[in-house]
XYZ file of C-alpha atoms in Angstrom:
78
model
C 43.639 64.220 107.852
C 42.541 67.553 109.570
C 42.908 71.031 108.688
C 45.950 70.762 111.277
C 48.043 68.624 109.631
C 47.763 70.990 106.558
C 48.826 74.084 108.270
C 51.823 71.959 110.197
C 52.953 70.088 107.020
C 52.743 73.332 104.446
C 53.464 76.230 106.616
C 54.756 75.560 109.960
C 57.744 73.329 107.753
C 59.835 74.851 105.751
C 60.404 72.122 103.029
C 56.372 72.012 102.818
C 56.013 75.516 102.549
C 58.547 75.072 99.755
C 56.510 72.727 98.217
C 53.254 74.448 98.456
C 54.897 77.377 96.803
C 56.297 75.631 93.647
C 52.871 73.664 93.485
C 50.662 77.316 93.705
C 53.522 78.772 90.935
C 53.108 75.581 88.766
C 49.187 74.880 88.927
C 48.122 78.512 89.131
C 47.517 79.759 85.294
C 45.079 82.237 84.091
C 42.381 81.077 82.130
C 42.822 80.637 78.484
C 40.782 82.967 76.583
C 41.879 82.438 72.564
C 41.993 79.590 70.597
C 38.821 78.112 70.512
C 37.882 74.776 71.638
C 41.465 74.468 72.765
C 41.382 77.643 75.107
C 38.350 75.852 76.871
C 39.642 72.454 76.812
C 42.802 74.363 78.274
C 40.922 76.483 80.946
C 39.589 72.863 82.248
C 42.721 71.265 82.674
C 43.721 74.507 84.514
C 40.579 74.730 86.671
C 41.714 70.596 87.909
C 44.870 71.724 88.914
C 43.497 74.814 90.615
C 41.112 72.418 92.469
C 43.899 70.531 94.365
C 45.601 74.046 95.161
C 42.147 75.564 96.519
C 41.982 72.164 98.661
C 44.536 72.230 100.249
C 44.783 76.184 100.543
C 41.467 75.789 102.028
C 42.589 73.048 105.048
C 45.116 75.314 105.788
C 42.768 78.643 105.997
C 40.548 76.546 108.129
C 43.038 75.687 110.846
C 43.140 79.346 111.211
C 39.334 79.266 111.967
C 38.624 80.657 108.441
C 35.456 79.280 107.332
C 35.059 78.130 103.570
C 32.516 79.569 101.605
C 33.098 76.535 99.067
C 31.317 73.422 99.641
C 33.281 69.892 99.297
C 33.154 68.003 96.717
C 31.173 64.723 98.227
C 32.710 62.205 95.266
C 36.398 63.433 96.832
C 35.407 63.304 100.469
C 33.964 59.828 99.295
């Protein structure tokens, strides 16, 4: 896969733009901040989601020559 495909499958279509729009309003919660060891256990699950999101936000910014300031994660790029 290349930055390319993500910008062609999530913006330049309209169903994947769609997509990517109910995924970001799904997956995209504030962090918890009461309730303890459930808040954090909470923010974590968040912050996994987010981490999918920021992927594949980040292909797309990258096919418009926006350079990530975020290095990969080398157990995903595997």
């Amino acid at each position: 896969m290349t930055p390319a495909t993500y910008r062609r499958l999530f913006e330049d279509n309209a169903d994947g733009a769609a997509v990517l729009d109910d995924l970001v309003r799904r997956f995209s919660q504030p962090q918890v901040s009461t309730g303890g060891i459930d808040a954090v256990l909470k923010t974590y699950e968040r912050g996994g989601m987010r981490k999918v999101l920021d992927y594949i936000l980040g292909q797309i910014n990258q096919a418009h020559g926006v350079q990530a300031d975020v290095q990969e994660d080398p157990e995903i790029d595997g």
